[in-house]
Each structure stands twice: as C-alpha cells, then as structure tokens.
mmCIF file of C-alpha atoms and ligand atoms in Angstrom:
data_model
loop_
_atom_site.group_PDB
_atom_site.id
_atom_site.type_symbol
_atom_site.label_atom_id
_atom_site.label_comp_id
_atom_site.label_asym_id
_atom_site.label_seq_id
_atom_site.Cartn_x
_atom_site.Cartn_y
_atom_site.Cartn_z
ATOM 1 C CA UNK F 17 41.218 241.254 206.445
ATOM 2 C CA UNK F 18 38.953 239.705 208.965
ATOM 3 C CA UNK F 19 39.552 238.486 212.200
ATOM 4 C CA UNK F 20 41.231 234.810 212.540
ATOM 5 C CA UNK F 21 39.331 232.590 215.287
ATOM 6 C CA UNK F 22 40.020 229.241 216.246
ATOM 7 C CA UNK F 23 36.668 227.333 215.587
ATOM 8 C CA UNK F 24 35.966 224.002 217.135
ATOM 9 C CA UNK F 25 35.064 221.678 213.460
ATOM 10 C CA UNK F 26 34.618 218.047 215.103
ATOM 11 C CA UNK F 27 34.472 216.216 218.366
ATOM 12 C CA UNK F 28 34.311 213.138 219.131
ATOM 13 C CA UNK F 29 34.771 210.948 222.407
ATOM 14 C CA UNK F 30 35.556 207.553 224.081
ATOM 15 C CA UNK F 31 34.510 205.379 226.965
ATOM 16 C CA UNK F 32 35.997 202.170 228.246
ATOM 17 C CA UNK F 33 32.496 199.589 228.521
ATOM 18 C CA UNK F 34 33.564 198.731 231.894
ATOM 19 C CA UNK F 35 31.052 200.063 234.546
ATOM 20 C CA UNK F 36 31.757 200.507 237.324
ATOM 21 C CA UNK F 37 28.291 200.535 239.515
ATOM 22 C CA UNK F 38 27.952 202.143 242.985
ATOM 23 C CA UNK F 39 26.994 198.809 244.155
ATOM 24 C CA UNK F 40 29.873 197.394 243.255
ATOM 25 C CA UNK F 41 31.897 200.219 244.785
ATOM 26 C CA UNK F 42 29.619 199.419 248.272
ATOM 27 C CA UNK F 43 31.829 195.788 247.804
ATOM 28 C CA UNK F 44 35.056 197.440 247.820
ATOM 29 C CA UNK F 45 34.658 201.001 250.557
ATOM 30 C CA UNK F 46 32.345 201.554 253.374
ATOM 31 C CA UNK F 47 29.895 203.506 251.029
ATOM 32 C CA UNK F 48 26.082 203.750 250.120
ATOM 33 C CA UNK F 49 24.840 204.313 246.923
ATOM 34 C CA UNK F 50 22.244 206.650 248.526
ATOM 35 C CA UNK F 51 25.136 208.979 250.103
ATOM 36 C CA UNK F 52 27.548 208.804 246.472
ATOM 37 C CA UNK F 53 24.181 210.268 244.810
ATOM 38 C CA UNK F 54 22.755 212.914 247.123
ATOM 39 C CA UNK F 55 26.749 213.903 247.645
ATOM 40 C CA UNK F 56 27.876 213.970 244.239
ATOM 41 C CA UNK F 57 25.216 213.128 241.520
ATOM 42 C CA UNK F 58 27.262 210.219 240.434
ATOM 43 C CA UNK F 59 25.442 207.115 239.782
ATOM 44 C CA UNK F 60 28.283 204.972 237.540
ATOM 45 C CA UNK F 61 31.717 205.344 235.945
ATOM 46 C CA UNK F 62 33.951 203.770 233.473
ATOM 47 C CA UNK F 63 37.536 201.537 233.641
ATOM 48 C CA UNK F 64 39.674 201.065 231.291
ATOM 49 C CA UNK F 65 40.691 197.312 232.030
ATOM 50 C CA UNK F 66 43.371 195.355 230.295
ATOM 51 C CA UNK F 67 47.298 194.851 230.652
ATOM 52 C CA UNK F 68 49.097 197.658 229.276
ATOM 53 C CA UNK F 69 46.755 200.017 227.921
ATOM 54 C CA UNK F 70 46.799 203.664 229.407
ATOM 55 C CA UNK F 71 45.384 206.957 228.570
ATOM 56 C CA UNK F 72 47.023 207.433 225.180
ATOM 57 C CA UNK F 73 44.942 204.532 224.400
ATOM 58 C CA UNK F 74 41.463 206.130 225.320
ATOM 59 C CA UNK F 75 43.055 209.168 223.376
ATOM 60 C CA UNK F 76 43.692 207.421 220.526
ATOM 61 C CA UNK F 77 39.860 205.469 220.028
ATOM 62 C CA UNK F 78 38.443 210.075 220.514
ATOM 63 C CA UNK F 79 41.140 210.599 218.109
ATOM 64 C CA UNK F 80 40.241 207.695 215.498
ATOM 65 C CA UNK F 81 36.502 208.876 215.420
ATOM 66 C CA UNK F 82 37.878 212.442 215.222
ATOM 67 C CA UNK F 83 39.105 211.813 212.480
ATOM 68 C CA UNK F 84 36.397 209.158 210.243
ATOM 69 C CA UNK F 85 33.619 211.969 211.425
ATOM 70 C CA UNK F 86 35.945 215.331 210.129
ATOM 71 C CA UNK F 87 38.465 213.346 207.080
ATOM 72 C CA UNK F 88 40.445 214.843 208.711
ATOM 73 C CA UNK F 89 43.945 213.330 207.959
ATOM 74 C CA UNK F 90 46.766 212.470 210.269
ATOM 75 C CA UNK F 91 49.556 213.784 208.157
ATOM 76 C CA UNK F 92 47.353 217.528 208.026
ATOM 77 C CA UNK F 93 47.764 217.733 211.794
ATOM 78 C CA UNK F 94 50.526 220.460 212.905
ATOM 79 C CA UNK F 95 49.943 220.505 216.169
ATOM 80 C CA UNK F 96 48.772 218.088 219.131
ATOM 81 C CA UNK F 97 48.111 219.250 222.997
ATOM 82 C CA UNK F 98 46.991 216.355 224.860
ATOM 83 C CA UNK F 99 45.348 217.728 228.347
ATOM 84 C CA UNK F 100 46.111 214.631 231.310
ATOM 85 C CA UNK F 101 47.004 214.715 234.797
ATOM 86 C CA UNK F 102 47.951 210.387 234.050
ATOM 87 C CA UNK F 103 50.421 210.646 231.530
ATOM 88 C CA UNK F 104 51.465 207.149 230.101
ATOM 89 C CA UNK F 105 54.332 208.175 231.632
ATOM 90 C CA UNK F 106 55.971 211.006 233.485
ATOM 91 C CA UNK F 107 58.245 211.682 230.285
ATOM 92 C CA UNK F 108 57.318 211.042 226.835
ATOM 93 C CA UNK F 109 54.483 213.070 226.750
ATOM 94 C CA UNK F 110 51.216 211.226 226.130
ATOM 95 C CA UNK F 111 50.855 213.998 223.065
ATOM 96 C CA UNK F 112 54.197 212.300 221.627
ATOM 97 C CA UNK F 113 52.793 209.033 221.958
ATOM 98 C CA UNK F 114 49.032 209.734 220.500
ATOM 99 C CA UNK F 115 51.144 210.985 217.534
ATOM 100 C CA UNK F 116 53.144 208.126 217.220
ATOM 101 C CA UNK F 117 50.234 205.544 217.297
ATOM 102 C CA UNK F 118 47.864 207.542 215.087
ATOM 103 C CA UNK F 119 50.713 208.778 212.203
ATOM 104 C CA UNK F 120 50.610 212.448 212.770
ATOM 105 C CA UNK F 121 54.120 212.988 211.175
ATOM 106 C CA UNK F 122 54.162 216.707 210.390
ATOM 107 C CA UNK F 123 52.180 217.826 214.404
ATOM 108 C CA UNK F 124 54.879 218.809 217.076
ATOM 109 C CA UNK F 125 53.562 217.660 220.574
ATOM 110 C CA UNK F 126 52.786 218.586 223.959
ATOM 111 C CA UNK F 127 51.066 218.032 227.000
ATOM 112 C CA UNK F 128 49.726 220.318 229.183
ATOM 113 C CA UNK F 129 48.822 219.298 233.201
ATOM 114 C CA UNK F 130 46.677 221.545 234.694
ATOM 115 C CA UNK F 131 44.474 218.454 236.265
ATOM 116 C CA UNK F 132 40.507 219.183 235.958
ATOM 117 C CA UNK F 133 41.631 222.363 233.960
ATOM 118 C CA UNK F 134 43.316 220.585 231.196
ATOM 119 C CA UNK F 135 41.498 220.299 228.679
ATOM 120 C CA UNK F 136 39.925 224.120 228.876
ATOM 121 C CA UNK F 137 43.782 225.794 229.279
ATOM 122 C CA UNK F 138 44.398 223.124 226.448
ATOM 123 C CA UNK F 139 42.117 224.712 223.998
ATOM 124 C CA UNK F 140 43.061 228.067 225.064
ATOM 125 C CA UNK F 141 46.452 227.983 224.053
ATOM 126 C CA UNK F 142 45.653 226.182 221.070
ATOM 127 C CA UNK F 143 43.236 228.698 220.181
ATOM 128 C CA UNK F 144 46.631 231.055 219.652
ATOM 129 C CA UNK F 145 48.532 229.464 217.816
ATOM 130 C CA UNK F 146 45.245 229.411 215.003
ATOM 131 C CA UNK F 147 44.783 233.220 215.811
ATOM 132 C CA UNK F 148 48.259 233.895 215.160
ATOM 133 C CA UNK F 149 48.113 231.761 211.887
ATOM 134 C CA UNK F 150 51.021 229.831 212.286
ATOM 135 C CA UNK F 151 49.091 226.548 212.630
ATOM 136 C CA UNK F 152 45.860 225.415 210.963
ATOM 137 C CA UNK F 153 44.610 222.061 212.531
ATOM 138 C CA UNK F 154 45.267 221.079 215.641
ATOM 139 C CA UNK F 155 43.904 218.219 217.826
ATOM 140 C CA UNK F 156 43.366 219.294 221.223
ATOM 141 C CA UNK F 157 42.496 215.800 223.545
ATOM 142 C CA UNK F 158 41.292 215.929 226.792
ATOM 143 C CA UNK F 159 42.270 212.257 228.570
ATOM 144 C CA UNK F 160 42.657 210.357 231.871
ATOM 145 C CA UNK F 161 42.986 206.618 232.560
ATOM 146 C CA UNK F 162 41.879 208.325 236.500
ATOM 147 C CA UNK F 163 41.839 204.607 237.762
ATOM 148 C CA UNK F 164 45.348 204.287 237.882
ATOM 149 C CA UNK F 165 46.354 207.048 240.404
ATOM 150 C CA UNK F 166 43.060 206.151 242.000
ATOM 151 C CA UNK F 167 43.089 204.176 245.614
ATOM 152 C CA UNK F 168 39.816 202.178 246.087
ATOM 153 C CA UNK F 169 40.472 202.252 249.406
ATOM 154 C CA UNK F 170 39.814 205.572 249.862
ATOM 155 C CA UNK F 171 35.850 206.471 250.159
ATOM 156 C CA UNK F 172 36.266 209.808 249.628
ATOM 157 C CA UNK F 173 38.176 209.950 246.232
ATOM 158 C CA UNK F 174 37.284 206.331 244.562
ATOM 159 C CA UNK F 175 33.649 206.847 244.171
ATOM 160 C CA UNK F 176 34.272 210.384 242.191
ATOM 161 C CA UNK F 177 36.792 209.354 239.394
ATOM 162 C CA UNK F 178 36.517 207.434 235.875
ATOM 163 C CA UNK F 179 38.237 206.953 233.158
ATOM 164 C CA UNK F 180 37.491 208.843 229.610
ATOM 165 C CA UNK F 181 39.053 210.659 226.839
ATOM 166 C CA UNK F 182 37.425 213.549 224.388
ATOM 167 C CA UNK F 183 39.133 215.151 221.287
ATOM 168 C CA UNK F 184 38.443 218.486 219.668
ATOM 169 C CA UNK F 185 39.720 219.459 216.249
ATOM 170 C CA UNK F 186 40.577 223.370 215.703
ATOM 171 C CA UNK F 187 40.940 224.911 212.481
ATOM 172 C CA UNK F 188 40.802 229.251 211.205
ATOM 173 C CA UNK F 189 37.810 231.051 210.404
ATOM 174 C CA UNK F 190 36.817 234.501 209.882
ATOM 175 C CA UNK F 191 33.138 234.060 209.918
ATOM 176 C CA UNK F 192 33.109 235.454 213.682
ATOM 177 C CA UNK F 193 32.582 231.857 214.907
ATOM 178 C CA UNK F 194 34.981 229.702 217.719
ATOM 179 C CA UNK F 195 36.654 230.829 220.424
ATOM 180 C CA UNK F 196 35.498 234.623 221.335
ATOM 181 C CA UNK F 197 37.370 234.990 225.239
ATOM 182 C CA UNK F 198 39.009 232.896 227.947
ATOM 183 C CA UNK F 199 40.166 233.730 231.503
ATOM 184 C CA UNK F 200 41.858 231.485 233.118
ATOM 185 C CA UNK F 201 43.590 231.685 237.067
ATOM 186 C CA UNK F 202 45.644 229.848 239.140
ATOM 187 C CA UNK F 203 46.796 229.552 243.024
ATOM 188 C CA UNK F 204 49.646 226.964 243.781
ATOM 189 C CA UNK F 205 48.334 227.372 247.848
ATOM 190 C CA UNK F 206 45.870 224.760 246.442
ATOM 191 C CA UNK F 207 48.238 222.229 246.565
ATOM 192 C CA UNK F 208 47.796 221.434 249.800
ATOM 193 C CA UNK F 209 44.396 219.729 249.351
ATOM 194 C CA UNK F 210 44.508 218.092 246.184
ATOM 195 C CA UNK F 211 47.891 216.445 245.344
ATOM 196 C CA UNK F 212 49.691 213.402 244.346
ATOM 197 C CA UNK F 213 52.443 213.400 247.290
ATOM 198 C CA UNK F 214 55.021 210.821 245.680
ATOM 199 C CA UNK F 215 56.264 209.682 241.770
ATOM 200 C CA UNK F 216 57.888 213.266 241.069
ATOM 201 C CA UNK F 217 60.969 214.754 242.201
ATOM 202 C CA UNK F 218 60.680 215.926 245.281
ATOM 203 C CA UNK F 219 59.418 212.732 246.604
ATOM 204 C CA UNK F 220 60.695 209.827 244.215
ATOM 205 C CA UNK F 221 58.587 206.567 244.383
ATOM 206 C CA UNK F 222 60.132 204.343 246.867
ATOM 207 C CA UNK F 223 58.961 200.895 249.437
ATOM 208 C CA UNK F 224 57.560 203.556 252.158
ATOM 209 C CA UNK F 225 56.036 206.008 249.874
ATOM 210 C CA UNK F 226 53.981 203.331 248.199
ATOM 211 C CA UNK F 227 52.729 201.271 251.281
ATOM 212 C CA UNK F 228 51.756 204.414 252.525
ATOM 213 C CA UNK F 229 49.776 204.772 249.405
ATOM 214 C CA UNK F 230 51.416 208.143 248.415
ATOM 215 C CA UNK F 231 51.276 207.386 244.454
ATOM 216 C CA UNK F 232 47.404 207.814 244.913
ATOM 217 C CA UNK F 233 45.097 210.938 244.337
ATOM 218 C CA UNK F 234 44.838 212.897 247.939
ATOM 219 C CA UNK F 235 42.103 215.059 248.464
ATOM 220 C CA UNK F 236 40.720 217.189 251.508
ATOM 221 C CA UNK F 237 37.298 217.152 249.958
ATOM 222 C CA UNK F 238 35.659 220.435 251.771
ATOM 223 C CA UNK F 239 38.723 222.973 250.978
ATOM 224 C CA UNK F 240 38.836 221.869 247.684
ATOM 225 C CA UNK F 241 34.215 221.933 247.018
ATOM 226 C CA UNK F 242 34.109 225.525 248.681
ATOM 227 C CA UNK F 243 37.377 226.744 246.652
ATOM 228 C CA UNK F 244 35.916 225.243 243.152
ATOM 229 C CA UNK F 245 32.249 226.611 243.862
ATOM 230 C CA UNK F 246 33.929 230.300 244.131
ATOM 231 C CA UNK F 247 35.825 230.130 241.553
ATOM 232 C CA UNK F 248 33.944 228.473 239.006
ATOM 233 C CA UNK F 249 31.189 230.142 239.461
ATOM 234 C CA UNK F 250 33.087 233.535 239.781
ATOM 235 C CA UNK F 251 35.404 232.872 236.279
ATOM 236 C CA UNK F 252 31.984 231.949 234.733
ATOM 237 C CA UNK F 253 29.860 235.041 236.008
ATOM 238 C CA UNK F 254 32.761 237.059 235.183
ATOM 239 C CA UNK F 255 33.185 236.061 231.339
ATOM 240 C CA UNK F 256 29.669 236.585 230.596
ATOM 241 C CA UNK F 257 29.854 240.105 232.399
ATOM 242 C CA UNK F 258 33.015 240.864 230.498
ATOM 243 C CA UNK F 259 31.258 239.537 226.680
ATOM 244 C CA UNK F 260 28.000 241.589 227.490
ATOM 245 C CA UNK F 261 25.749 238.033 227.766
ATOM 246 C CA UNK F 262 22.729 237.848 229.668
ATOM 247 C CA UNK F 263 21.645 234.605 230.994
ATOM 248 C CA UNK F 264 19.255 234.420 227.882
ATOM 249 C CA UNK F 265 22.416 234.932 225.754
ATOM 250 C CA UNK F 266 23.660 231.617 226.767
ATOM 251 C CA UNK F 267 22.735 228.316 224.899
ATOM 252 C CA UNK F 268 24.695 226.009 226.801
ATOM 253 C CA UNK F 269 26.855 225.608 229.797
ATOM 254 C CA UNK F 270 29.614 223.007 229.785
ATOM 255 C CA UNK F 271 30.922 222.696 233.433
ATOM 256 C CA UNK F 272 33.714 220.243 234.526
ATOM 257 C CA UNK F 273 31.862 217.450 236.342
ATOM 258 C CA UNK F 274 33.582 216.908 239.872
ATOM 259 C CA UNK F 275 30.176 217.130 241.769
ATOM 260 C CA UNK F 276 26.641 217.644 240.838
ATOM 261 C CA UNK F 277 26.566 220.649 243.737
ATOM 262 C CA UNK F 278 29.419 222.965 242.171
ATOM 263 C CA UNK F 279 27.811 222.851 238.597
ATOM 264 C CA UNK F 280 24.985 223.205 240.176
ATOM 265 C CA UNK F 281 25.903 226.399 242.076
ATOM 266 C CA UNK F 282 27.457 227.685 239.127
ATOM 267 C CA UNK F 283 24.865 227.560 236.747
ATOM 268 C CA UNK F 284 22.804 229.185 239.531
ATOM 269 C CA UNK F 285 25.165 232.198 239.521
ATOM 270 C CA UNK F 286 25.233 232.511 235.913
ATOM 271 C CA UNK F 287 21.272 232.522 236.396
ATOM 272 C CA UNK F 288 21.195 229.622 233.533
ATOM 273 C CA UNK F 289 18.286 227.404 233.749
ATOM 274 C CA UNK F 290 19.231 223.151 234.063
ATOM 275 C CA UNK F 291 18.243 222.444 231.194
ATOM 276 C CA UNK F 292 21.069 224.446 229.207
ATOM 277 C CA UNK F 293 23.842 222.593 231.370
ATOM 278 C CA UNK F 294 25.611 219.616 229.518
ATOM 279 C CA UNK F 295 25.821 216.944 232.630
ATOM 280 C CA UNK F 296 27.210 213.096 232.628
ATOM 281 C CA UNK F 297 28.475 212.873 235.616
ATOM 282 C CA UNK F 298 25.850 210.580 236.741
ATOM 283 C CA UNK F 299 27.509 208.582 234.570
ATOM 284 C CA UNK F 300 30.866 209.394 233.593
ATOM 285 C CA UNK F 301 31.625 210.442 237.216
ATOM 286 C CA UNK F 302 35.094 212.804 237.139
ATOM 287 C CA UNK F 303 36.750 211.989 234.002
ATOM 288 C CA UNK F 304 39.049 215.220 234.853
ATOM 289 C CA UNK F 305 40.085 216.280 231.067
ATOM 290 C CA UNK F 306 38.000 213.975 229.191
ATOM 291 C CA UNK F 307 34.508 215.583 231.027
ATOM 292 C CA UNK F 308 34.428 218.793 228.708
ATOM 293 C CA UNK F 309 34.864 217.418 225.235
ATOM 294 C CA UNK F 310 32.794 214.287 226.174
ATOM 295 C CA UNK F 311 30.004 216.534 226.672
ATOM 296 C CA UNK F 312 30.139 218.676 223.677
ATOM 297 C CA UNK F 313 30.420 215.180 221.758
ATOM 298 C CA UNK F 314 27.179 213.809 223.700
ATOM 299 C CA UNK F 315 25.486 217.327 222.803
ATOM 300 C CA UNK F 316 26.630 218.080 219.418
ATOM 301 C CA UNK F 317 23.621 216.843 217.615
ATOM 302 C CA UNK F 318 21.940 219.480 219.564
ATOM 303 C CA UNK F 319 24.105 222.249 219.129
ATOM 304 C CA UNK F 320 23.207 224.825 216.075
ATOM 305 C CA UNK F 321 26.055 227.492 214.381
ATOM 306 C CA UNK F 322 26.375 230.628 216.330
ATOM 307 C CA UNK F 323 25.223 228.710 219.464
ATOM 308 C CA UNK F 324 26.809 230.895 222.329
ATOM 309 C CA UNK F 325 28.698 228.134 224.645
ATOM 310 C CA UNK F 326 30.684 228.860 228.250
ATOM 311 C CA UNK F 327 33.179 226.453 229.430
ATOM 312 C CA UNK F 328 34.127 226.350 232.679
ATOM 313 C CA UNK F 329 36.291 224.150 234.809
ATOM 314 C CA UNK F 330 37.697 224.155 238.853
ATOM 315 C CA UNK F 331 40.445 221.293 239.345
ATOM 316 C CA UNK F 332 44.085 220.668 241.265
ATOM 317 C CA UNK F 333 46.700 223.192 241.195
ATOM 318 C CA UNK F 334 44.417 224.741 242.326
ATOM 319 C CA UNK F 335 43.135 225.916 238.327
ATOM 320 C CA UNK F 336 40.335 227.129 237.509
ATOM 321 C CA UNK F 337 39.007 228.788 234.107
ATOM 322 C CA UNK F 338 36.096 229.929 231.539
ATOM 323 C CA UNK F 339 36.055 229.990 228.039
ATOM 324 C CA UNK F 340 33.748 231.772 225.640
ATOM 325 C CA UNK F 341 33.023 230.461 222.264
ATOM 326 C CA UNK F 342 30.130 230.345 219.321
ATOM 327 C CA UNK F 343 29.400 227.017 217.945
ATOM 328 C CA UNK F 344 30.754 226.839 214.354
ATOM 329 C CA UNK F 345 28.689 224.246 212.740
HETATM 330 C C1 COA H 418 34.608 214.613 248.167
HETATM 331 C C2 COA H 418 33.225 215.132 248.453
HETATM 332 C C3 COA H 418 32.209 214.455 247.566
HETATM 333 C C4 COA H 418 32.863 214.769 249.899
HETATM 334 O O1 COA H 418 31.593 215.277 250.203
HETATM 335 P P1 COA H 418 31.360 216.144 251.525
HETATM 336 O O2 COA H 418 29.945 216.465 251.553
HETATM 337 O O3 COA H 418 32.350 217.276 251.495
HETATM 338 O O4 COA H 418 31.698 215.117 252.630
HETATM 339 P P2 COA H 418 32.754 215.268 253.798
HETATM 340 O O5 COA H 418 34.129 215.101 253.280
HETATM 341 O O6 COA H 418 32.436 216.474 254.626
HETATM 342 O O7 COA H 418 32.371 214.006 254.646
HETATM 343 C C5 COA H 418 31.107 213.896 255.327
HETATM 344 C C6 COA H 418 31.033 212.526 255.952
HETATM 345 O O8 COA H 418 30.841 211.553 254.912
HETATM 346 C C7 COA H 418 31.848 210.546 255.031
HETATM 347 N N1 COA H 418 32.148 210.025 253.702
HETATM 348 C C8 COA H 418 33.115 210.426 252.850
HETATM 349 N N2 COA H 418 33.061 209.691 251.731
HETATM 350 C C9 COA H 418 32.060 208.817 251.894
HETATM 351 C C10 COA H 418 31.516 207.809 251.076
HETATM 352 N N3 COA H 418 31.996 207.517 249.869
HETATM 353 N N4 COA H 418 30.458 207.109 251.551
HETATM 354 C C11 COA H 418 29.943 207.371 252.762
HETATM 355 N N5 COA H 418 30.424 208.306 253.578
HETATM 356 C C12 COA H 418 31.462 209.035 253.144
HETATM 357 C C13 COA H 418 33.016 211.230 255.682
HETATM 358 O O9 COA H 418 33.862 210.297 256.300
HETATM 359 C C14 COA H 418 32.327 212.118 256.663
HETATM 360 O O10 COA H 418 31.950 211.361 257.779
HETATM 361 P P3 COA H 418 32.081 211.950 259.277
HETATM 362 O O11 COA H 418 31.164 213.144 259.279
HETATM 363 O O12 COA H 418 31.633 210.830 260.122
HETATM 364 O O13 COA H 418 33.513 212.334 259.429
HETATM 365 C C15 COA H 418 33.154 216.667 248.298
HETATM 366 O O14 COA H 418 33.906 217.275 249.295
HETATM 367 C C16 COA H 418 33.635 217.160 246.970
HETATM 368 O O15 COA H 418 32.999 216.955 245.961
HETATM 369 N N6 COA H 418 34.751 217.892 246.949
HETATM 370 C C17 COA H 418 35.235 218.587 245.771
HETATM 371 C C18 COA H 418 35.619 217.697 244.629
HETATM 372 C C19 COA H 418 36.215 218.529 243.550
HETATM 373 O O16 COA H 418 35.662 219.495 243.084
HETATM 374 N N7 COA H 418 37.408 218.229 243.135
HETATM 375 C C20 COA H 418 38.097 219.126 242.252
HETATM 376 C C21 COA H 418 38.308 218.621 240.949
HETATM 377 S S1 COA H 418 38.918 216.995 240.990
#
C-alpha cells in the first residue's frame, strides 16, 4: 500500500475591513511612517472592532469560506486544532468554541499556543494524525484578534501586530503530495524577551498588574530579531539540506511575517529569489497564526500540483520551525 500524506485540499482566509494606517498610528505613539517602513516593511494592518467579538470570530468567517470553496461539511470534520496565542478565553479552547458556532459535532478540539509558531506546529501535528489514518479531515486554523493583548502605547510592539485568521483543510492521499518533512525547535530561555507577564497563574490579573500594563504583549525587540533571523533561517536552510532541494527546487517560500528584514534574511540563506516569497506584511502587519495560511490563500491561484512549498516561522516561546510540503491541487 502506498504511503498516507496529509495534503493541504482548501484554504481560505479572513480580514477584519478596519485599517489601521501608519498615519493614524503617528496619532496615537511617537512614530513615523517613514521609520515603521524602512524598520519593518509594514505599511497597514487590520482590527477587528465591535463589542464582543474575538478571535473565534475571525476563525469562524476562514472557516465558513473553507468550507463553501471545499463542500466540505461540518458534521465530516473529526478533528479541529485552532493555532492562537488570544484565546477567547484562557479555558474553553477557541477550537471548542469554532466547533460550537460552525456545527462540527463529530471533530474533538484543541488548541495549540506556540505564538508566531502556531499555526506551522498546528499543521504538523495534524499532519499525524492523517498519516496514522485515524482521522481524515481536519481543519487546522491559524487565528489572532492581536489587538487585544496589544498596548498602543507602546511604539515598539503596536505598530507590528494585526488582527487575522487563515484555515487549512487536511485530508489522506497517496499520490506523494502534502506534507513531505517538518522540524520544529524550541528554547523556553526565550521567554524573557517576548512574554505576556500577567493573566496566567503565576501572576493572576489584579489592580497593579493591569495599571502597570502587564496584560499587554512585552517585547525586547533586538534579542528577539537576531534570535528569529538564526533560527528561521537555520530551520529553513536545514530542511531543504535534509529533502535534497536546491534553491531552484523551491517554488515558494511562506515565511511568518514579523519583519520584512528576517524574511528577508531568510530567503537570502535559502538562496531563493523575492519573487518566490509569499509577503503581506505590508499589509497584514504580524497577524502571528493567521500570517501563514493567509498567504497560501492570497497565493493559491498561483500555486500548481506538485509545487514544492517551505514554511517557516520564528515567534515567542521562543519557537521556531519549517515545514516541507508539495502543493496538492
Ligand atoms: C521591534 C523592532 C521592529 C524594532 O526595530 P529595531 O530596529 O530593533 O529598533 P530598536 O528596538 O533597536 O530601536 C531603535 C530606536 O527606534 C526607536 N523606536 C522603537 N519603535 C519605534 C517606532 N515605532 N517609531 C519610531 N521609533 C521607534 C527606539 O526607541 C530606539 O530609539 P533610541 O535609539 O533612541 O533608543 C525589531 O526589533 C523587530 O522586528 N524585532 C523582532 C520582531 C519579531 O520577530 N518578533 C517575533 C515574532 S512576534
């Protein structure tokens, strides 16, 4: 019998309309909208706006299109990984929820939080559970409502993040297409530079922790760009080394978008050319899990069966990882 693989058989995405401009971010920080692009590529983002809607919302709209693209069917789901670092809430999982509101009665759920890494260790392990054959359509969604743990009075972080969701679905082949490798890595040390310091247990949410603006995204910038250039770039150099692809083997890159200078290093150590890197940042910003399946959505008119695509992806923790895959379709 041939191989099982986990093939990717529909994406779809979904933006809030809000945009947010650097101009208007020069209203609210001491910014310029000449030092946000020539530090970070980014030249607008999206916000979700409205009372009571979070990121299972954003995951839903990916999910709905998912779904009218594929016919694929709610109740044919059997399993759901939903890749955030802004949970609707710190327990149910968002993954819970998203089933809930769409009607996926027969998919057990989970979310996995491996911030900018999400959505790639998402796919990962989903691509097991379809190798092993015990499951045989799962949704794998990549979201983050990033405006909410975001403090826009912080120049440093508010001018990288937006919100954005992106949904894969994954379903068996044996014609040799999907998911071919993946390495992923991790070093808790990380922790020190990119963190949320209160809201979890060891730290609970009180008066103090949240004047002193603790429930907000903290990030020592240069640590964190030298530690995600090595290591994306390494992860991605190494998986092409490790599958036997040259440069010319590669039809696409799909990099987590954090800055425009770390993809751009990367792709410069994989010795890919610019114009086979997926890039929104300019203006998506850092949608942390939604980036990666936003971009294959963007791209997928462009992408041809047997295309050979490397993801790669740098984010808190810290995580970092690389995944190897042929286009199926
Ligand atoms: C955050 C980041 C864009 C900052 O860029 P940088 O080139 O490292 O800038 P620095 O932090 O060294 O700051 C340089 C100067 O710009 C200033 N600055 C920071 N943000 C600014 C802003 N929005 N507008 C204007 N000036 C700003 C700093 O205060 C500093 O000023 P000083 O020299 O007077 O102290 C960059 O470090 C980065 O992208 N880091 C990694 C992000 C990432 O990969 N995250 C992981 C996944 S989420």
């Amino acid at each position: 019998m041939s191989k099982i693989t986990a093939a990717i058989t529909g994406v779809s995405g979904y933006v809030p309309d809000y945009i947010l401009s650097n101009k208007e971010l020069e209203t609210m920080v001491d910014t310029n909208e000449d030092w946000i692009i020539s530090r970070t590529g980014i030249k607008e983002r999206r916000i979700l706006k409205g009372e009571g809607l979070g990121t299972s919302d954003l995951g839903v709209e990916a999910v709905k299109e998912l779904f009218k693209k594929t016919g694929a069917q709610a109740q044919e789901i059997d399993l759901i990984i939903c890749a955030t670092a802004t949970p609707d809430r710190i327990f149910p999982s968002t993954a819970c929820i998203i089933a809930d509101k769409i009607g996926a009665k027969n998919a057990f759920c989970f979310d996995i939080m491996a911030a900018c890494s999400g959505f790639l260790y998402s796919v990962y392990t989903a691509s097991k559970f379809i190798e092993s054959g015990s499951h045989k359509k799962i949704l794998v969604i990549g979201a983050d409502k990033m405006s909410s743990i975001v403090d826009y009075k912080d120049r440093s972080t508010c001018i990288i993040f937006g919100d954005g969701a992106g949904a894969i679905l994954l379903e068996p082949t044996t014609d040799g297409m999907g998911i071919q490798d993946g390495i992923l890595g991790s070093d808790g040390a990380g922790r020190e530079f990119l963190n949320i310091k209160s809201g979890g247990s060891v730290s609970p949410s009180n008066k103090e922790t949240v004047a002193n603006r603790e429930h907000f995204v903290f990030q020592d910038g240069q640590p964190v760009f030298k530690a995600a250039v090595k290591n994306m770039a390494d992860v991605s150099a190494k998986i092409m080394k490790k599958n036997n692809l040259t440069a010319d083997d590669v039809a696409w890159l799909v990099p987590h978008q954090a800055n425009k200078r770390i993809i751009d290093a990367t792709a410069r150590r994989m010795g890919v050319g610019n114009e086979k890197v997926m890039l929104n940042i300019q203006k998506y910003g850092n949608t942390t899990n939604g980036t990666i399946p936003l971009c294959l959505w963007e791209w997928e008119n462009q992408l041809n069966k047997g295309d050979n695509i490397i993801l790669a992806a740098f984010g808190g923790g810290f995580t970092w990882g690389s995944i190897y895959l042929k286009w199926a379709y």
